């Protein structure tokens, strides 16, 4: 493979598009129409959301599922159900979507940002242990890209210190850790069904739990503080209407039928890419060890080494995209340095402690955000093995022609392996 880089006028490695998302068909059309014609469009009237809650909870190995309007609210409700109070601390990684942190602030608590393991991109249990104080009440491990966190270590820390673990499984529908589905391992799990997610209805979320008390509290909080047996206009706790609607439930029931097959495809393709991409100098796939028995691969994450390629990450991304490989840098501004934290723009949530969030000691996160992180998205992983080989070929070509990218020596034909 010695033709010129597409970025410099050559022929792209790939011109075939990857699968688009979402995937739907007649099943979804029929289900939405059924919900429409039932004239029961709200969760309290119809059966779609209730059925989905039961099915998805069982799928996760959890006793209860409480479906809500999105995966931000599900985190906040889980924290409220855990009994988080003003001034409490919640340990989270800053390498995640904004919601993991905003939910903590919206619970009037203080996020404590701890570092991730550079190899796995997941929260580092040793960093959690070091951050526990007498104010710590909860931990939110995020299964980044679908790769399960080190849940044995995290649950052991939680048990030692009396903490509640809320798994942020927004990326990890169907991932398994030592054979157990995520969302059923911590005290509560939180999932998102937003448009990009592996299980989607456009907008939605769910809390999963095996704990009857937490489930009862979540149900009440998502339903205006109502309690079983209580009157309709009787409201027991600060709460709201966070119930998911029936059209969304109807779609989720169909999407859940598709989830396992899609997850198997992504998981197999992820393993294939792990082997192939690891052979390219300067590219290190997110490390998957034996504890990951299935990876939902909402993202396929890698680390890029600028020293090996001799050009900044942005240049290699441009080159790969030109080759038809849709990579992105992922999160580039870590949460602890987002304007909201710099400016303490917390609105009415006055109990968030006056910490210097930007000074959080998270060197691995800084490095991955600023120069190392590379992502592919889950729809790409739904391609064929030939598509995956095309990705590998694109990376190989860009590696081989790295000197041309740097504007230096002409590329030397040969193999990257
Ligand atoms: C890790 C993580 N947590 C939480 C959320 C929040 O979900 P939602 O967008 O449904 O509110 C997301 C969604 O993007 C996410 O990626």
Short mmCIF file of C-alpha atoms and ligand atoms in Angstrom, two decimals:
data_model
loop_
_atom_site.label_atom_id
_atom_site.label_comp_id
_atom_site.label_asym_id
_atom_site.label_seq_id
_atom_site.Cartn_x
_atom_site.Cartn_y
_atom_site.Cartn_z
CA UNK A 1 0.00 0.00 0.00
CA UNK A 2 1.92 2.99 -1.20
CA UNK A 3 -0.55 5.37 -2.80
CA UNK A 4 -0.66 8.95 -1.59
CA UNK A 5 -2.67 9.89 1.48
CA UNK A 6 -6.21 10.96 0.62
CA UNK A 7 -5.57 14.13 2.61
CA UNK A 8 -2.79 14.95 0.16
CA UNK A 9 -4.79 14.13 -2.96
CA UNK A 10 -4.60 10.31 -3.07
CA UNK A 11 -7.41 7.76 -3.23
CA UNK A 12 -9.20 7.12 0.09
CA UNK A 13 -8.80 3.68 1.65
CA UNK A 14 -12.55 3.45 2.01
CA UNK A 15 -15.42 5.13 0.26
CA UNK A 16 -18.17 2.81 1.48
CA UNK A 17 -20.18 4.36 4.32
CA UNK A 18 -20.45 2.60 7.69
CA UNK A 19 -23.87 1.51 9.00
CA UNK A 20 -26.09 4.40 10.05
CA UNK A 21 -27.91 4.66 13.36
CA UNK A 22 -30.59 4.10 14.59
CA UNK A 23 -31.64 0.83 12.99
CA UNK A 24 -35.39 0.26 12.87
CA UNK A 25 -38.05 -1.44 10.80
CA UNK A 26 -41.59 -2.62 10.60
CA UNK A 27 -41.50 -3.75 14.23
CA UNK A 28 -40.96 -0.20 15.50
CA UNK A 29 -43.55 1.21 13.09
CA UNK A 30 -46.16 -1.28 14.29
CA UNK A 31 -45.29 -0.73 17.94
CA UNK A 32 -45.60 3.05 17.74
CA UNK A 33 -48.89 2.75 15.89
CA UNK A 34 -50.14 0.30 18.48
CA UNK A 35 -49.25 2.74 21.25
CA UNK A 36 -50.91 5.57 19.35
CA UNK A 37 -54.14 3.66 18.77
CA UNK A 38 -54.26 2.47 22.36
CA UNK A 39 -54.88 6.13 23.29
CA UNK A 40 -52.78 5.44 26.38
CA UNK A 41 -49.79 7.64 25.79
CA UNK A 42 -48.54 8.10 29.34
CA UNK A 43 -46.61 5.61 31.43
CA UNK A 44 -49.28 5.53 34.13
CA UNK A 45 -51.96 4.55 31.61
CA UNK A 46 -50.27 2.18 29.18
CA UNK A 47 -48.25 -1.01 29.35
CA UNK A 48 -45.25 -0.42 27.07
CA UNK A 49 -42.96 1.31 29.57
CA UNK A 50 -43.93 -1.07 32.35
CA UNK A 51 -43.12 -4.05 30.14
CA UNK A 52 -39.83 -2.51 29.11
CA UNK A 53 -38.88 -1.76 32.74
CA UNK A 54 -39.45 -5.37 33.67
CA UNK A 55 -37.64 -6.75 30.65
CA UNK A 56 -34.63 -4.45 30.86
CA UNK A 57 -34.23 -4.90 34.63
CA UNK A 58 -34.29 -8.68 34.16
CA UNK A 59 -31.83 -8.32 31.29
CA UNK A 60 -29.42 -6.52 33.65
CA UNK A 61 -29.89 -9.06 36.41
CA UNK A 62 -31.70 -6.43 38.48
CA UNK A 63 -34.98 -6.76 40.33
CA UNK A 64 -36.30 -3.29 39.49
CA UNK A 65 -36.21 -0.85 36.59
CA UNK A 66 -37.54 2.71 36.72
CA UNK A 67 -37.69 4.33 33.28
CA UNK A 68 -37.23 8.09 33.14
CA UNK A 69 -36.89 10.87 30.58
CA UNK A 70 -33.11 10.68 30.13
CA UNK A 71 -29.85 9.34 31.50
CA UNK A 72 -28.99 12.57 33.31
CA UNK A 73 -32.16 12.53 35.38
CA UNK A 74 -31.64 8.82 36.10
CA UNK A 75 -28.27 9.62 37.69
CA UNK A 76 -29.69 12.47 39.75
CA UNK A 77 -32.68 10.42 40.93
CA UNK A 78 -30.33 7.56 41.89
CA UNK A 79 -28.22 9.98 43.94
CA UNK A 80 -31.32 11.43 45.62
CA UNK A 81 -32.56 7.91 46.37
CA UNK A 82 -29.16 7.11 47.86
CA UNK A 83 -29.82 9.84 50.41
CA UNK A 84 -27.19 12.30 49.17
CA UNK A 85 -27.50 15.54 51.06
CA UNK A 86 -26.13 19.06 50.77
CA UNK A 87 -22.38 19.07 51.19
CA UNK A 88 -21.86 15.37 50.56
CA UNK A 89 -19.09 14.28 48.21
CA UNK A 90 -19.50 11.97 45.25
CA UNK A 91 -16.41 10.48 43.59
CA UNK A 92 -16.44 10.50 39.79
CA UNK A 93 -13.98 10.43 36.89
CA UNK A 94 -13.67 13.64 34.83
CA UNK A 95 -13.35 11.58 31.64
CA UNK A 96 -17.05 11.12 30.90
CA UNK A 97 -20.00 13.06 29.56
CA UNK A 98 -21.02 16.23 31.43
CA UNK A 99 -24.10 14.53 32.92
CA UNK A 100 -22.06 12.42 35.35
CA UNK A 101 -20.90 15.63 37.03
CA UNK A 102 -23.98 17.80 36.49
CA UNK A 103 -26.16 15.18 38.17
CA UNK A 104 -23.97 15.43 41.28
CA UNK A 105 -24.26 19.23 41.33
CA UNK A 106 -28.02 18.94 40.78
CA UNK A 107 -28.13 16.72 43.85
CA UNK A 108 -26.55 19.70 45.69
CA UNK A 109 -23.45 17.59 46.31
CA UNK A 110 -19.78 18.08 45.46
CA UNK A 111 -18.12 16.03 42.72
CA UNK A 112 -14.64 14.85 43.61
CA UNK A 113 -12.73 14.18 40.43
CA UNK A 114 -10.28 11.29 40.49
CA UNK A 115 -8.04 9.93 37.80
CA UNK A 116 -8.61 7.07 35.38
CA UNK A 117 -6.35 4.18 34.50
CA UNK A 118 -4.59 5.29 31.33
CA UNK A 119 -4.83 1.79 29.82
CA UNK A 120 -8.55 1.18 30.43
CA UNK A 121 -9.88 4.78 30.40
CA UNK A 122 -11.90 3.76 33.50
CA UNK A 123 -11.85 5.17 37.02
CA UNK A 124 -8.85 3.95 39.00
CA UNK A 125 -9.88 2.16 42.24
CA UNK A 126 -6.66 3.27 43.97
CA UNK A 127 -7.54 6.89 43.19
CA UNK A 128 -11.04 6.34 44.58
CA UNK A 129 -9.64 4.92 47.81
CA UNK A 130 -7.27 7.89 48.17
CA UNK A 131 -10.13 10.38 47.69
CA UNK A 132 -12.52 8.99 50.31
CA UNK A 133 -13.20 11.43 53.16
CA UNK A 134 -15.75 11.46 55.94
CA UNK A 135 -18.05 13.43 53.60
CA UNK A 136 -17.94 10.85 50.79
CA UNK A 137 -21.31 9.22 50.21
CA UNK A 138 -21.20 7.72 46.73
CA UNK A 139 -19.08 6.65 43.77
CA UNK A 140 -20.16 6.82 40.13
CA UNK A 141 -18.00 4.47 38.06
CA UNK A 142 -18.54 5.09 34.34
CA UNK A 143 -18.13 2.05 32.08
CA UNK A 144 -16.32 4.11 29.47
CA UNK A 145 -17.21 3.19 25.93
CA UNK A 146 -18.81 -0.01 27.27
CA UNK A 147 -15.75 -1.42 29.03
CA UNK A 148 -16.81 -2.45 32.55
CA UNK A 149 -14.97 -0.79 35.44
CA UNK A 150 -13.10 -2.85 38.02
CA UNK A 151 -16.33 -3.50 39.92
CA UNK A 152 -14.92 -5.98 42.45
CA UNK A 153 -12.42 -3.42 43.68
CA UNK A 154 -14.98 -0.61 43.61
CA UNK A 155 -17.62 -2.57 45.52
CA UNK A 156 -15.01 -3.57 48.10
CA UNK A 157 -14.06 0.09 48.67
CA UNK A 158 -17.74 1.02 48.91
CA UNK A 159 -18.38 -1.68 51.43
CA UNK A 160 -15.38 -0.68 53.57
CA UNK A 161 -16.49 2.94 53.71
CA UNK A 162 -20.29 2.55 53.61
CA UNK A 163 -20.68 4.20 50.18
CA UNK A 164 -23.37 3.82 47.54
CA UNK A 165 -22.23 2.81 44.05
CA UNK A 166 -24.25 4.13 41.10
CA UNK A 167 -22.96 2.60 37.87
CA UNK A 168 -23.13 5.06 34.98
CA UNK A 169 -23.82 2.49 32.29
CA UNK A 170 -24.90 4.98 29.61
CA UNK A 171 -22.31 3.43 27.27
CA UNK A 172 -22.68 -0.16 28.36
CA UNK A 173 -26.06 -1.75 27.59
CA UNK A 174 -25.38 -5.48 27.59
CA UNK A 175 -21.73 -5.29 28.70
CA UNK A 176 -20.74 -8.02 31.13
CA UNK A 177 -18.18 -8.04 33.90
CA UNK A 178 -17.07 -11.54 34.89
CA UNK A 179 -20.26 -12.82 33.26
CA UNK A 180 -22.59 -10.36 35.06
CA UNK A 181 -24.43 -7.63 33.19
CA UNK A 182 -23.53 -4.11 34.25
CA UNK A 183 -26.31 -2.12 35.88
CA UNK A 184 -26.97 -5.06 38.19
CA UNK A 185 -23.64 -5.01 40.02
CA UNK A 186 -23.59 -1.68 41.89
CA UNK A 187 -26.33 -0.58 44.31
CA UNK A 188 -27.99 1.17 41.37
CA UNK A 189 -27.31 1.42 37.66
CA UNK A 190 -28.14 4.26 35.30
CA UNK A 191 -28.59 3.98 31.52
CA UNK A 192 -29.31 6.49 28.77
CA UNK A 193 -31.45 5.85 25.69
CA UNK A 194 -30.49 9.10 23.94
CA UNK A 195 -30.20 8.98 20.14
CA UNK A 196 -26.55 7.90 19.93
CA UNK A 197 -26.82 5.11 22.51
CA UNK A 198 -26.69 1.38 21.75
CA UNK A 199 -30.29 1.08 22.97
CA UNK A 200 -32.27 4.16 21.99
CA UNK A 201 -35.70 5.73 21.76
CA UNK A 202 -34.41 9.24 21.01
CA UNK A 203 -34.45 10.40 24.63
CA UNK A 204 -34.83 8.26 27.72
CA UNK A 205 -33.11 6.62 30.65
CA UNK A 206 -33.57 4.00 33.35
CA UNK A 207 -32.43 3.22 36.86
CA UNK A 208 -31.84 -0.45 37.64
CA UNK A 209 -31.44 -1.86 41.13
CA UNK A 210 -31.75 -4.97 43.24
CA UNK A 211 -32.50 -2.93 46.35
CA UNK A 212 -36.19 -2.62 47.23
CA UNK A 213 -35.75 0.58 49.23
CA UNK A 214 -33.76 2.37 46.54
CA UNK A 215 -36.32 1.22 43.94
CA UNK A 216 -39.23 2.53 45.99
CA UNK A 217 -37.53 5.89 46.44
CA UNK A 218 -36.67 6.17 42.74
CA UNK A 219 -40.26 5.34 41.80
CA UNK A 220 -41.54 8.03 44.10
CA UNK A 221 -39.04 10.66 42.97
CA UNK A 222 -39.79 10.03 39.27
CA UNK A 223 -43.51 10.26 39.94
CA UNK A 224 -44.00 13.56 41.80
CA UNK A 225 -43.28 12.10 45.22
CA UNK A 226 -46.29 9.78 45.16
CA UNK A 227 -46.19 6.64 47.28
CA UNK A 228 -47.95 3.30 46.86
CA UNK A 229 -51.41 3.52 48.41
CA UNK A 230 -51.17 7.31 48.70
CA UNK A 231 -53.66 9.78 47.24
CA UNK A 232 -53.06 11.23 43.76
CA UNK A 233 -52.41 14.73 45.12
CA UNK A 234 -50.23 13.59 48.01
CA UNK A 235 -46.51 14.30 47.51
CA UNK A 236 -43.98 13.01 49.98
CA UNK A 237 -40.54 14.13 48.78
CA UNK A 238 -38.87 16.68 46.52
CA UNK A 239 -39.43 15.12 43.13
CA UNK A 240 -41.02 15.75 39.74
CA UNK A 241 -42.58 14.13 36.74
CA UNK A 242 -39.68 12.29 35.12
CA UNK A 243 -41.74 9.45 33.67
CA UNK A 244 -40.94 8.08 30.23
CA UNK A 245 -43.81 8.10 27.71
CA UNK A 246 -45.41 5.14 25.96
CA UNK A 247 -44.17 5.90 22.44
CA UNK A 248 -40.62 5.74 23.75
CA UNK A 249 -41.44 2.54 25.65
CA UNK A 250 -42.89 0.96 22.49
CA UNK A 251 -39.69 1.68 20.56
CA UNK A 252 -37.46 0.46 23.40
CA UNK A 253 -39.25 -2.88 23.50
CA UNK A 254 -38.38 -3.38 19.82
CA UNK A 255 -34.84 -2.08 20.17
CA UNK A 256 -34.25 -4.42 23.10
CA UNK A 257 -35.11 -7.34 20.80
CA UNK A 258 -32.27 -6.20 18.53
CA UNK A 259 -29.73 -5.44 21.25
CA UNK A 260 -28.06 -8.82 21.77
CA UNK A 261 -27.31 -9.48 18.13
CA UNK A 262 -25.98 -5.96 17.65
CA UNK A 263 -23.90 -6.20 20.82
CA UNK A 264 -22.39 -9.51 19.70
CA UNK A 265 -21.37 -7.88 16.41
CA UNK A 266 -19.78 -4.87 18.12
CA UNK A 267 -18.06 -7.07 20.68
CA UNK A 268 -16.58 -9.38 18.02
CA UNK A 269 -15.50 -6.44 15.86
CA UNK A 270 -13.97 -4.75 18.89
CA UNK A 271 -11.89 -7.85 19.64
CA UNK A 272 -10.80 -8.03 16.01
CA UNK A 273 -9.74 -4.37 16.00
CA UNK A 274 -7.93 -4.87 19.33
CA UNK A 275 -5.68 -7.48 17.72
CA UNK A 276 -5.11 -5.65 14.45
CA UNK A 277 -4.72 -2.08 15.63
CA UNK A 278 -2.37 -3.06 18.45
CA UNK A 279 0.14 -3.99 15.73
CA UNK A 280 0.32 -0.43 14.46
CA UNK A 281 3.10 1.49 16.19
CA UNK A 282 1.77 4.44 18.17
CA UNK A 283 -1.78 3.07 18.48
CA UNK A 284 -2.84 1.39 21.74
CA UNK A 285 -6.42 0.14 22.00
CA UNK A 286 -8.28 0.59 25.32
CA UNK A 287 -7.12 -2.40 27.37
CA UNK A 288 -9.65 -5.17 27.75
CA UNK A 289 -8.74 -7.85 30.28
CA UNK A 290 -10.37 -11.15 31.19
CA UNK A 291 -12.89 -9.48 33.53
CA UNK A 292 -14.62 -7.99 30.46
CA UNK A 293 -16.68 -10.91 29.24
CA UNK A 294 -18.63 -8.70 26.82
CA UNK A 295 -18.03 -5.13 25.72
CA UNK A 296 -20.99 -3.18 24.32
CA UNK A 297 -18.44 -0.99 22.48
CA UNK A 298 -20.53 2.16 22.51
CA UNK A 299 -17.15 3.60 21.63
CA UNK A 300 -13.98 2.04 20.37
CA UNK A 301 -11.26 3.97 22.22
CA UNK A 302 -7.55 4.10 21.52
CA UNK A 303 -4.50 6.03 22.63
CA UNK A 304 -2.44 7.80 20.00
CA UNK A 305 1.25 8.46 20.49
CA UNK A 306 2.33 11.69 18.85
CA UNK A 307 6.00 10.78 19.31
CA UNK A 308 5.64 7.74 17.05
CA UNK A 309 3.71 9.47 14.27
CA UNK A 310 5.56 12.78 14.57
CA UNK A 311 2.43 14.87 14.08
CA UNK A 312 -0.24 16.10 16.46
CA UNK A 313 -3.42 14.08 16.93
CA UNK A 314 -5.53 16.57 14.97
CA UNK A 315 -3.43 16.00 11.84
CA UNK A 316 -3.75 12.23 12.04
CA UNK A 317 -7.49 12.56 12.58
CA UNK A 318 -7.76 14.69 9.44
CA UNK A 319 -5.75 12.08 7.54
CA UNK A 320 -7.85 9.17 8.82
CA UNK A 321 -11.14 10.94 8.12
CA UNK A 322 -9.92 11.64 4.58
CA UNK A 323 -9.22 7.90 4.25
CA UNK A 324 -12.87 7.22 5.13
CA UNK A 325 -12.24 6.28 8.79
CA UNK A 326 -14.51 8.45 10.99
CA UNK A 327 -12.30 8.87 14.07
CA UNK A 328 -12.70 11.71 16.55
CA UNK A 329 -10.64 12.89 19.53
CA UNK A 330 -13.54 12.20 21.94
CA UNK A 331 -13.67 14.33 25.08
CA UNK A 332 -11.05 17.06 24.72
CA UNK A 333 -11.98 19.28 27.69
CA UNK A 334 -12.15 17.23 30.89
CA UNK A 335 -15.09 17.89 33.15
CA UNK A 336 -13.11 19.41 36.02
CA UNK A 337 -11.99 22.21 33.68
CA UNK A 338 -15.37 22.89 32.08
CA UNK A 339 -16.55 26.52 32.33
CA UNK A 340 -19.29 25.49 34.77
CA UNK A 341 -16.65 24.40 37.28
CA UNK A 342 -14.20 27.22 36.58
CA UNK A 343 -16.95 29.83 37.02
CA UNK A 344 -18.83 27.98 39.74
CA UNK A 345 -21.95 28.42 37.64
CA UNK A 346 -24.02 26.17 39.89
CA UNK A 347 -27.21 28.23 39.96
CA UNK A 348 -29.27 27.43 43.04
CA UNK A 349 -27.04 24.56 44.14
CA UNK A 350 -25.20 26.46 46.81
CA UNK A 351 -23.97 23.46 48.75
CA UNK A 352 -21.32 22.56 46.18
CA UNK A 353 -18.09 23.04 48.05
CA UNK A 354 -15.67 25.81 47.18
CA UNK A 355 -12.97 23.55 45.74
CA UNK A 356 -10.46 24.38 43.05
CA UNK A 357 -11.86 21.78 40.65
CA UNK A 358 -9.44 22.72 37.87
CA UNK A 359 -6.57 21.70 40.17
CA UNK A 360 -7.81 18.09 40.42
CA UNK A 361 -4.88 15.68 40.21
CA UNK A 362 -5.84 13.69 37.11
CA UNK A 363 -2.79 13.44 34.82
CA UNK A 364 -4.07 10.47 32.83
CA UNK A 365 -7.30 12.27 32.00
CA UNK A 366 -5.38 15.39 30.99
CA UNK A 367 -3.14 13.42 28.70
CA UNK A 368 -5.89 11.45 27.02
CA UNK A 369 -8.03 14.56 26.51
CA UNK A 370 -5.24 16.79 25.25
CA UNK A 371 -3.30 14.50 22.95
CA UNK A 372 -3.95 10.76 23.16
CA UNK A 373 -7.63 9.87 22.88
CA UNK A 374 -9.10 8.57 19.63
CA UNK A 375 -12.62 7.23 19.25
CA UNK A 376 -14.74 5.33 16.78
CA UNK A 377 -18.48 5.19 17.46
CA UNK A 378 -20.76 2.19 17.90
CA UNK A 379 -22.39 2.37 14.46
CA UNK A 380 -18.96 1.85 12.90
CA UNK A 381 -18.54 -1.32 14.98
CA UNK A 382 -21.75 -2.67 13.42
CA UNK A 383 -19.92 -3.09 10.12
CA UNK A 384 -18.59 -6.34 8.69
CA UNK A 385 -15.18 -7.80 9.39
CA UNK A 386 -14.15 -6.47 5.96
CA UNK A 387 -15.17 -3.00 7.17
CA UNK A 388 -12.97 -3.49 10.24
CA UNK A 389 -10.09 -4.54 8.00
CA UNK A 390 -10.67 -1.33 6.06
CA UNK A 391 -10.24 0.63 9.28
CA UNK A 392 -7.00 -1.20 9.96
CA UNK A 393 -5.81 -0.55 6.40
CA UNK A 394 -6.55 3.17 6.83
CA UNK A 395 -4.49 3.32 10.02
CA UNK A 396 -1.66 1.38 8.36
CA UNK A 397 -1.62 3.73 5.42
CA UNK A 398 -1.54 6.82 7.60
CA UNK A 399 1.25 5.29 9.70
CA UNK A 400 3.30 4.42 6.65
CA UNK A 401 2.90 7.91 5.23
CA UNK A 402 3.37 9.73 8.52
CA UNK A 403 6.45 11.58 7.25
CA UNK A 404 4.43 13.05 4.39
CA UNK A 405 1.95 14.33 6.97
CA UNK A 406 4.73 15.98 8.87
CA UNK A 407 5.77 17.63 5.62
CA UNK A 408 9.12 15.85 5.88
CA UNK A 409 10.62 12.85 4.10
CA UNK A 410 8.62 11.07 1.40
CA UNK A 411 6.72 8.02 2.58
CA UNK A 412 8.52 4.68 2.51
CA UNK A 413 6.40 1.85 1.19
CA UNK A 414 6.32 -1.18 3.43
CA UNK A 415 4.32 -2.79 6.11
CA UNK A 416 3.41 -1.23 9.39
CA UNK A 417 3.40 -4.55 11.16
C1 LIG B 1 -21.49 8.57 30.33
C2 LIG B 1 -22.83 9.25 30.20
N1 LIG B 1 -23.57 9.45 31.29
C3 LIG B 1 -24.77 10.04 31.23
C4 LIG B 1 -25.29 10.48 30.04
C5 LIG B 1 -26.57 11.24 30.04
O1 LIG B 1 -27.58 10.70 29.29
P1 LIG B 1 -28.69 11.60 28.61
O2 LIG B 1 -28.11 12.28 27.43
O3 LIG B 1 -29.75 10.60 28.25
O4 LIG B 1 -29.19 12.57 29.63
C6 LIG B 1 -24.58 10.26 28.86
C7 LIG B 1 -25.17 10.66 27.57
O5 LIG B 1 -24.64 11.16 26.66
C8 LIG B 1 -23.30 9.66 28.93
O6 LIG B 1 -22.55 9.47 27.84
#
